[in-house]
Tab-separated table of C-alpha atoms in Angstrom:
chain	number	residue	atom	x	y	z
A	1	UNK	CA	-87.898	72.437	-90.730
A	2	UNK	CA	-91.200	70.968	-89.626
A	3	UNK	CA	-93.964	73.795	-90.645
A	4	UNK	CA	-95.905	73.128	-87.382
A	5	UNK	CA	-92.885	74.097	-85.503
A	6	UNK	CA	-93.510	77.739	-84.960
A	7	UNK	CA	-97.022	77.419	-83.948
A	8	UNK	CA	-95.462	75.330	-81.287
A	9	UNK	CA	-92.938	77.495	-80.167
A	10	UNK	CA	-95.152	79.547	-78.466
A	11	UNK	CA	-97.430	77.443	-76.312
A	12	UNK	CA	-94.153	75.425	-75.037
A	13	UNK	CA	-92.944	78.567	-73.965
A	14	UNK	CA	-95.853	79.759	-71.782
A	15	UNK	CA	-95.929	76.282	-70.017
A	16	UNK	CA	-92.321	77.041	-69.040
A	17	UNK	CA	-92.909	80.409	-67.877
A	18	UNK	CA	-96.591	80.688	-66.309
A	19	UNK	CA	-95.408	77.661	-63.582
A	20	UNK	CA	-92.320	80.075	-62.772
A	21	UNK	CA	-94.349	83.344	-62.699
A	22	UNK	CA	-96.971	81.163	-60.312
A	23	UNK	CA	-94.257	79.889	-58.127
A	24	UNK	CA	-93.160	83.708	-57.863
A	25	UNK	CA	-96.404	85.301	-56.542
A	26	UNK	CA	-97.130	82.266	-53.953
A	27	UNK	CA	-93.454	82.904	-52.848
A	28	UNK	CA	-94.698	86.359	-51.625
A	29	UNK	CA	-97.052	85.500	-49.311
A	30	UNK	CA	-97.057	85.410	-46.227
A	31	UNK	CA	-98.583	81.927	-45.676
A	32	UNK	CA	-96.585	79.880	-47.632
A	33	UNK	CA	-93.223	80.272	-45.574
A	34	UNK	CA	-92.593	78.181	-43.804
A	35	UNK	CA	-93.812	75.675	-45.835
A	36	UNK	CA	-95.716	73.470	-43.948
A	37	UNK	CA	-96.735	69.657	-45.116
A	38	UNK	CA	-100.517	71.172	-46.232
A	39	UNK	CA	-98.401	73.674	-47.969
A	40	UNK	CA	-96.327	71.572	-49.875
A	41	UNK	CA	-99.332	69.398	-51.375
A	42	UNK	CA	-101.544	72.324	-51.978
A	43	UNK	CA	-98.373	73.401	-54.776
A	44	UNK	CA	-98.038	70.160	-55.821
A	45	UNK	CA	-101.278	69.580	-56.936
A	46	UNK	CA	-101.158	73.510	-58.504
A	47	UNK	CA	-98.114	72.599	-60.087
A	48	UNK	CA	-99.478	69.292	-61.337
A	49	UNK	CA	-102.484	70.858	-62.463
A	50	UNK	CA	-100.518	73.373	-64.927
A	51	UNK	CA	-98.608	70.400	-66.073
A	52	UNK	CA	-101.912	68.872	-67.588
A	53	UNK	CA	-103.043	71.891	-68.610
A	54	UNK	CA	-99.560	72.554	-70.691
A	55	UNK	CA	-100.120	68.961	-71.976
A	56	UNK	CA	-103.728	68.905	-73.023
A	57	UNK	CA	-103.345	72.430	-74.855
A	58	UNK	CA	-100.415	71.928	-76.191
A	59	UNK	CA	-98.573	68.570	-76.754
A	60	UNK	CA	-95.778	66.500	-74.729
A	61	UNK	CA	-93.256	69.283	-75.349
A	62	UNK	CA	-95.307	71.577	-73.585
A	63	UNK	CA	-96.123	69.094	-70.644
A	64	UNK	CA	-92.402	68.415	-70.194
A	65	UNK	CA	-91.584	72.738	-70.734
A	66	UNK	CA	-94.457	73.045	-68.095
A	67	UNK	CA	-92.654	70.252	-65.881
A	68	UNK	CA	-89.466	72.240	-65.919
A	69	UNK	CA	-90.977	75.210	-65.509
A	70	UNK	CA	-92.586	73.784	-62.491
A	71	UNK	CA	-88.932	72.819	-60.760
A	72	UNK	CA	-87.442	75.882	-61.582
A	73	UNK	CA	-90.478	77.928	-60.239
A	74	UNK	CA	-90.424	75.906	-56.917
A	75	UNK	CA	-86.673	76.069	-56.700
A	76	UNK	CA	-85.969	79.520	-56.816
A	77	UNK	CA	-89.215	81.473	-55.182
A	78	UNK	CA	-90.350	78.353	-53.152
A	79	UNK	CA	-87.637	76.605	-51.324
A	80	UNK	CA	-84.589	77.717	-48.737
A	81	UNK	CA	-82.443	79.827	-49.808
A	82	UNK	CA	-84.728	81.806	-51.487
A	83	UNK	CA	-83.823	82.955	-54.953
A	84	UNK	CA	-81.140	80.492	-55.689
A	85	UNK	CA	-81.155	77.354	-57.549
A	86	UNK	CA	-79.367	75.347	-54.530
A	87	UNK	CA	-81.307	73.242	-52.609
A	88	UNK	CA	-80.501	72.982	-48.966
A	89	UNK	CA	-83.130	70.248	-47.583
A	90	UNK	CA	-83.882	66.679	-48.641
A	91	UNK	CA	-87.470	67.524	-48.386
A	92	UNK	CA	-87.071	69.975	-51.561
A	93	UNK	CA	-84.892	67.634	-53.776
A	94	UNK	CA	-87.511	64.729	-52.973
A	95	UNK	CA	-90.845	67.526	-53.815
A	96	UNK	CA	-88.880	68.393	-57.611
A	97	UNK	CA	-88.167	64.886	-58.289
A	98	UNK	CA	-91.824	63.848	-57.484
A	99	UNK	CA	-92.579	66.798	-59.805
A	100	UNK	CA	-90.722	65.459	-62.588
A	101	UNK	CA	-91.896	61.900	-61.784
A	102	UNK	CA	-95.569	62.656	-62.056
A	103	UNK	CA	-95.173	65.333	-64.512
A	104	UNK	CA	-93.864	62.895	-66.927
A	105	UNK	CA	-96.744	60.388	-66.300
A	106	UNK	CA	-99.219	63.027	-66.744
A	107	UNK	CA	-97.544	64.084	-70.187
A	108	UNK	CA	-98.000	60.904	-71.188
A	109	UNK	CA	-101.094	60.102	-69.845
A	110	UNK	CA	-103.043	62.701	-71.836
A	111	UNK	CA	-101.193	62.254	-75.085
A	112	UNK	CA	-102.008	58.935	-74.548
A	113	UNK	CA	-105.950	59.692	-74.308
A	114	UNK	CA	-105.330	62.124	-77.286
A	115	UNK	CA	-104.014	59.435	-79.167
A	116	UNK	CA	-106.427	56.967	-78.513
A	117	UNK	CA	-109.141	59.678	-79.562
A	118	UNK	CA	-107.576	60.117	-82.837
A	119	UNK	CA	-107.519	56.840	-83.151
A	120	UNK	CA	-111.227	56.645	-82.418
A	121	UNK	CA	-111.492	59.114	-84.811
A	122	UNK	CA	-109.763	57.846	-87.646
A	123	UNK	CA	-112.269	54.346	-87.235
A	124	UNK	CA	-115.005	56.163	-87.350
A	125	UNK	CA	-114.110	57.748	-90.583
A	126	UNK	CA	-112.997	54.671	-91.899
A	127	UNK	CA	-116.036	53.248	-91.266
A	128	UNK	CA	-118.819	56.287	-92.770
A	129	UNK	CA	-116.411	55.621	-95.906
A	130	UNK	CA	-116.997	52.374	-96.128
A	131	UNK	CA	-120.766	52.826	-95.595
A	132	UNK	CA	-121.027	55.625	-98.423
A	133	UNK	CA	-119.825	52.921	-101.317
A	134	UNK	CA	-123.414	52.405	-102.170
A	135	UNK	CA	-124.471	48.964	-104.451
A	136	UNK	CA	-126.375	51.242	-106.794
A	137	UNK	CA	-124.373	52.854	-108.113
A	138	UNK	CA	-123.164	52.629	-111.510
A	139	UNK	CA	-119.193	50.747	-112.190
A	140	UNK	CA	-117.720	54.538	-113.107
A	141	UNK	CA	-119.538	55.966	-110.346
A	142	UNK	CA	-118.193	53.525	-107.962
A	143	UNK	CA	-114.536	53.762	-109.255
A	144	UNK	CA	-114.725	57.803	-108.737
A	145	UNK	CA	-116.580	57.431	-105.391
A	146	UNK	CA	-113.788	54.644	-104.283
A	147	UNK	CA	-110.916	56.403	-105.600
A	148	UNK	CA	-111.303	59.579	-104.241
A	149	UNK	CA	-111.727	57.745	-100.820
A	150	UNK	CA	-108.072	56.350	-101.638
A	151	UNK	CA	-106.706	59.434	-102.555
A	152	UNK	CA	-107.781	61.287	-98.730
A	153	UNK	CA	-107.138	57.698	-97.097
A	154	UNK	CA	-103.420	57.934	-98.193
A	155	UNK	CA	-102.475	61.511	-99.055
A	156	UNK	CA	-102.303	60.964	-102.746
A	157	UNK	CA	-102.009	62.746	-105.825
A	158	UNK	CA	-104.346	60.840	-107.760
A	159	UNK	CA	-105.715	57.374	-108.088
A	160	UNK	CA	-107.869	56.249	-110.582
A	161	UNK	CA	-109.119	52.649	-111.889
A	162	UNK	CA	-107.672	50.126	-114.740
A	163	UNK	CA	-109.448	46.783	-115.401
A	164	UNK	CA	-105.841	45.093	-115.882
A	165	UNK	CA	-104.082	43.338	-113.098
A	166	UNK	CA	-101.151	46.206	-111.883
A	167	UNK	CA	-97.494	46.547	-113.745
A	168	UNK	CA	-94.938	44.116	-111.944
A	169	UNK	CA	-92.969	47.403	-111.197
A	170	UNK	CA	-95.507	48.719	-109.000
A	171	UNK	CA	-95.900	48.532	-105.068
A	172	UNK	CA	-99.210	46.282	-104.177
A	173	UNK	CA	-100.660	46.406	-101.375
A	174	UNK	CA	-100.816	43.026	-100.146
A	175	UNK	CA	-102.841	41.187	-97.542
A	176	UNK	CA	-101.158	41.519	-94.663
A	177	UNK	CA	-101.401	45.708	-95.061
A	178	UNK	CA	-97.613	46.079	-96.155
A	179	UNK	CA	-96.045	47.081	-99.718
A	180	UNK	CA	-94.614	44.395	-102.084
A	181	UNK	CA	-92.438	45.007	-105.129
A	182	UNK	CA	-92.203	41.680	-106.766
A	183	UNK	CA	-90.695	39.187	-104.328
A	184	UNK	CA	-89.469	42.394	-101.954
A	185	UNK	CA	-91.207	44.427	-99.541
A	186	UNK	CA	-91.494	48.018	-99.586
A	187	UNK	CA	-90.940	49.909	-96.173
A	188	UNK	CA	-93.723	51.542	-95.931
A	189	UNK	CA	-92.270	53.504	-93.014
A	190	UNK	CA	-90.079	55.273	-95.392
A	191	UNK	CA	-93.612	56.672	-97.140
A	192	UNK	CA	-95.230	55.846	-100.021
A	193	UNK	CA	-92.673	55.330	-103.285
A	194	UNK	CA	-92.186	58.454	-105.109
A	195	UNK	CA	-90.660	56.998	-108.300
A	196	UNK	CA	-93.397	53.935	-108.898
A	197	UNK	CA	-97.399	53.583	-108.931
A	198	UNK	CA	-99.241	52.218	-105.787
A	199	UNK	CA	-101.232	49.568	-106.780
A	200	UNK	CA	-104.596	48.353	-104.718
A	201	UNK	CA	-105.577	45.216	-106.683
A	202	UNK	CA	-109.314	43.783	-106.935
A	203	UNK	CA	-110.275	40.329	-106.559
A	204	UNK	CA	-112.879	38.210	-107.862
A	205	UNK	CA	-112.217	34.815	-106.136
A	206	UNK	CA	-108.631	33.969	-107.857
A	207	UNK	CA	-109.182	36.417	-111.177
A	208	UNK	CA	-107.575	39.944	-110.910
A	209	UNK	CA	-110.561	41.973	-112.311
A	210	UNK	CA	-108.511	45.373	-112.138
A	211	UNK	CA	-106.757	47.621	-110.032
A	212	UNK	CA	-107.078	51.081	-108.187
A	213	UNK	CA	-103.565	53.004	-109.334
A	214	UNK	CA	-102.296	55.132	-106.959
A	215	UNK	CA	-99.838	58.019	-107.591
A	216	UNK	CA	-98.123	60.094	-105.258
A	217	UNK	CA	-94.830	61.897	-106.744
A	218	UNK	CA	-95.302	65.485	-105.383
A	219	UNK	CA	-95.121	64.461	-101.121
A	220	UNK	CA	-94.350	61.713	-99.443
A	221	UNK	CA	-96.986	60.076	-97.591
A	222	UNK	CA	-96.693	57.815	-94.937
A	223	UNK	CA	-99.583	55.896	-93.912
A	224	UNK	CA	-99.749	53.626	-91.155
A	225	UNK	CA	-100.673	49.709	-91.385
A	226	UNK	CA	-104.276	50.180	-90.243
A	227	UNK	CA	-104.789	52.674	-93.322
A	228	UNK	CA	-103.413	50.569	-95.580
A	229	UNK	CA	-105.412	47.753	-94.772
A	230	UNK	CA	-108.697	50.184	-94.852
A	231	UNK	CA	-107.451	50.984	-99.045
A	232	UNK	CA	-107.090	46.919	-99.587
A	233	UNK	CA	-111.053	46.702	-97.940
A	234	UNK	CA	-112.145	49.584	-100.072
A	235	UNK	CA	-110.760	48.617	-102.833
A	236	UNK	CA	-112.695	45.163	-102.909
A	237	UNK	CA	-115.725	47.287	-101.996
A	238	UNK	CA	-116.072	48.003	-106.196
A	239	UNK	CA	-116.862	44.009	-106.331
A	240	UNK	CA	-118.514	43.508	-103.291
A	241	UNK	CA	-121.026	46.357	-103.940
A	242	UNK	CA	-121.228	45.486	-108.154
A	243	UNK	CA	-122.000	42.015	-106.536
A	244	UNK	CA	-124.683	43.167	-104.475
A	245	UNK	CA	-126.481	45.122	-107.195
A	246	UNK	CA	-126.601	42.486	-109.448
A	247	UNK	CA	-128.151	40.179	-106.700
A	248	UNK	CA	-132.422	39.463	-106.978
């Protein structure tokens, strides 16, 4: 069972019900029956309104709970016959089905932003890592500094640096951001191996000068493509910046 779950619950569950209990005070007063055409927007953009709300505080179960919520509020206090779940005109089925229609899109919409955000986010971290590998500092210094980068980078145990080129056994992370075992690729979707070392190798032109091991037996972690293409960068950084200290 996902940890997070329960934490969730909660919020979905108040998007379903605060659209219903909303729906139930409008449909006591007075100037909302008959609904007129002014009517019908003004609760449409209420009800669309709670639908972002659901969806920015909580995620897209909670848009879609707050979407249902929404249809079933409208449904029962809202439309003709009153308290019942049977819809008599066209004009009701075609207001719940434009609920649902922009409900959805909204959903999406904002975890769409969110996820561009993260994303956003993620960069910019990427990037202040890659700026704190300074040239100065000393070969251990720089293997600590780069390695414990690694190990936040990609959720693992440990990682630390050999000056050999990696066992044939491990995973390397190759060029194209993806995991090779020998001549096979490693899913990388299925998370990190478990049973094997990670290995991201350093380059000097065509010499192997050494390689960052990475170890991660406790958890599986799964990072993405763009994260494993950051730990091949970083790990040339220990050249590139030994390089650059060396330089008149």
């Amino acid at each position: 069972m996902d940890p997070d779950n329960p934490r969730r619950i909660l919020p979905r569950l108040v998007a379903l019900i605060v659209p219903i209990v909303v729906a139930g005070f409008a449909g006591e007063v007075p100037v909302v029956q008959p609904a007129t055409v002014g009517v019908v927007l003004v609760g449409l953009i209420v009800f669309v309104g709670l639908i972002v709300l659901a969806a920015v505080a909580g995620d897209r179960a909670a848009g879609w709970f707050a979407t249902l919520g929404a249809v079933v509020g409208h449904d029962y206090f809202l439309a003709a016959p009153r308290h019942s779940l049977m819809l008599e005109a066209i004009a009701d089925v075609e207001f719940d089905v434009a609920i649902l229609l922009v409900g959805v899109a909204v959903t999406e919409i904002v975890q769409w932003g969110r996820r561009a955000r993260s994303l956003s986010s993620r960069r910019g971290t990427y990037l202040r890592d890659l700026a704190g590998v300074h040239a100065g500092e000393s070969p251990g210094d720089l293997q600590r500094r780069i390695g414990g980068i690694l190990a936040r980078l990609l959720d693992a145990d440990d990682v630390f640096f050999l000056d050999v080129a990696p066992d044939p056994e491990d995973a390397a992370i190759t060029p194209e951001d993806r995991l090779r075992v020998g001549d096979h690729e490693w899913d990388a979707v299925d998370g990190l191996p478990t049973d094997r070392y990670v290995a991201a190798v350093v380059h000097k032109g065509e010499r192997t000068v050494g390689h960052f091991r990475i170890s991660s037996a406790t958890h599986i972690s799964r990072p993405t493509r763009e994260q494993l293409s950051v730990a091949a960068l970083l790990a040339q950084q220990l050249v590139t910046r030994a390089d650059d200290a060396v330089q008149p």
